[in-house]
């Protein structure tokens, strides 16, 4: 079986066709194979030629799979409607403008059911982009016709995500013959053999040809596409009104009211080519209907498009008129439809109108289209709409500049607004100045200061957008009052996008300055506001960075900054904020991280969630789990540093001293350099850092505590003072400074005192790896610690072991309960029992201790979580200890 990321691509000759040993696999067996892949979340894609039986196979897979079925799919004529395929499946309107939110909205409705998507070749880009997100959380099976027009890059992404990519091969000769006999039982063996040879194993062609042969009409000897021939000959027997009605269904691409099809609908029903549904009349085979439309000559097809345009809503009518070549009427219909809708639908219609050939698009329409596209988060499309050789006016110039700025091209944004004069309207000048200022901040932060002074003089009472940009410049240079200015910009109710952007800058700057408690409070406050506004992507970003800064703090349980419930993403329940038994801040970060990771997230949110969870796991002894999370290379500076830090904690200083560090600033830069100093110390690269002329320079712009720590490493003294500087900011870094003081101080009494303090703080915070290192340092001074032992006569039960194993894997209580088929209260009871038996203070520590019982022979670590001496449970190999003789 294939796994996600390494999908099982079943060869064509083994998927509903012939195997390498000459054995044909039936579609029933292929359905069973697909169902087997769908026992857990994943994406199975069924591909095949027209008429190969994709829809039939989808129904078989759905029948074999457990749980409720959510069936939908793409429609030919409505291929450009965002998220239509998914909306049809879940029977709800979906937020197509935000792919992570779209995926989460579908996941929350499908849950343990099966998402079935037919005709993926007609799916819109939003649906295709959401599938990789969905495949990690729910079961999805989709049918894709070949050939298709999906971009190769999109297909490659789907293949990479797919659990299985199954090609539906032609029927075997025996299966094809059986199908022909079931269709036309009067045919003799020779006729069946000739038919099977002509049909090429295509079920649709076999059925049509068998019907024709059974009616006494032979098949020609021309070398033509068998499927097209089968359909054409089948349709030739229909009355003209029926052929026109079927062609109308092919052009319409969606269910049609019976009245629209006229008298031909009755003939189609009798022929078994259409069926009635709650939404209207649909063809039994969409390909039949499409082929019927394709058989029309050009004039007939144009006339049919014009007729359909009079019977459908304006948005669809515009597309039919465009297909008929009547671009002027299509333009007017698109504008009329756009005036009646909002959001992404309005943006799509206006963009469609602007793209029509041979139509004079007014500047007003282009500006409205760009504005709608920007509001729906499509800056590249907005810039393209305004990219014309004809001047569109200053309002269009600033809109294009804003689009280019959001698209990540500040130089082009500056050039776009350069023609805007100072004499333009005040709102236009303000928008221009904002773009110029932010473009300078992105390309030349020093020049941005001068630009900000000029703009501030021009706008004594700056509008919200300009005010936020000025605050961003002051914050980048840490000018007095920057925090207050950003907070004010973040509180602007009338401009929510600017407010969220300003709040994000505030949190990132506070974090970079080492003000982690303030950053966490600001992030959670902003997340609550975004949650109330249903701004899902922004909410998850703020929740993720809040978890990250709390993980960096490493506070003791009593000092948790996030005690009590917090808003859960997009209103999906409050379970992520409910405390579990024995929770420390570490447990809380892991649980919240697991809840966030269970959802579709923007890139920043996923990176911060991964970094926070992996750091907590590494600190609390779950090093294998942390390594697994960090196995995939990450470009984000937070995950890059955590990967190096986890390697150092795991006794691999050689890996901790290389890689990572790109794009980091402030506190994260300091942490990267501190980890590099520890890695060099453990490998013996510098026995006396103070005397090493090649020691790296201390970077500028670091928080005071980080600068003091690196200065202590450079001089060999001052670690105790550096530890004091970390007090109340980052406990784990305070402990590391005390460890360094204990290992390098030549006075035994001062060294022991520093190590005792490091041990106490690490125990309080549950940082078991650092606590183990402190105890190893104490043993060098012949100080042995008596620690609490597990309860006697208390081996873990099988169920307790199962629960703690899942805790170690990062699963939250609700998912453990679901996997084991027990209640959440029972899970909590097992966790408490395991903590009591193992002598653990937190659930995370209990999980780490339980892993040693599951893996007693681990060879990659020489330290053991000795249940008779809890002080040794996080010791690293002595081959990496350089305390002796230093």
mmCIF file of N, CA and C in Angstrom, residues 531 534 536 539 567-574 599:
data_model
loop_
_atom_site.group_PDB
_atom_site.id
_atom_site.type_symbol
_atom_site.label_atom_id
_atom_site.label_comp_id
_atom_site.label_asym_id
_atom_site.label_seq_id
_atom_site.Cartn_x
_atom_site.Cartn_y
_atom_site.Cartn_z
ATOM 1 N N UNK A 531 -11.389 35.888 15.341
ATOM 2 C CA UNK A 531 -12.382 34.829 15.443
ATOM 3 C C UNK A 531 -13.792 35.384 15.422
ATOM 4 N N UNK A 534 -14.750 36.122 11.974
ATOM 5 C CA UNK A 534 -14.658 34.960 11.088
ATOM 6 C C UNK A 534 -13.496 35.076 10.107
ATOM 7 N N UNK A 536 -10.603 33.559 9.466
ATOM 8 C CA UNK A 536 -9.983 32.292 9.877
ATOM 9 C C UNK A 536 -8.465 32.294 9.697
ATOM 10 N N UNK A 539 -6.812 34.435 12.202
ATOM 11 C CA UNK A 539 -6.965 33.891 13.559
ATOM 12 C C UNK A 539 -5.967 32.774 13.815
ATOM 13 N N UNK A 567 -10.230 31.135 22.469
ATOM 14 C CA UNK A 567 -11.080 30.884 21.306
ATOM 15 C C UNK A 567 -10.462 29.869 20.387
ATOM 16 N N UNK A 568 -11.259 28.943 19.888
ATOM 17 C CA UNK A 568 -10.758 27.936 18.967
ATOM 18 C C UNK A 568 -10.983 28.404 17.547
ATOM 19 N N UNK A 569 -10.173 27.911 16.603
ATOM 20 C CA UNK A 569 -10.212 28.440 15.247
ATOM 21 C C UNK A 569 -11.584 28.373 14.620
ATOM 22 N N UNK A 570 -11.999 29.522 14.099
ATOM 23 C CA UNK A 570 -13.209 29.610 13.280
ATOM 24 C C UNK A 570 -14.424 29.019 13.950
ATOM 25 N N UNK A 571 -14.454 29.092 15.282
ATOM 26 C CA UNK A 571 -15.643 28.650 15.984
ATOM 27 C C UNK A 571 -15.854 27.168 15.992
ATOM 28 N N UNK A 572 -14.789 26.382 15.917
ATOM 29 C CA UNK A 572 -14.941 24.934 15.849
ATOM 30 C C UNK A 572 -14.874 24.306 17.231
ATOM 31 N N UNK A 573 -15.586 24.833 18.155
ATOM 32 C CA UNK A 573 -15.633 24.243 19.483
ATOM 33 C C UNK A 573 -14.537 24.786 20.353
ATOM 34 N N UNK A 574 -14.636 24.499 21.643
ATOM 35 C CA UNK A 574 -13.682 25.046 22.612
ATOM 36 C C UNK A 574 -12.770 23.996 23.174
ATOM 37 N N UNK A 599 -5.998 21.180 11.367
ATOM 38 C CA UNK A 599 -6.793 22.015 10.479
ATOM 39 C C UNK A 599 -5.932 22.465 9.291
#
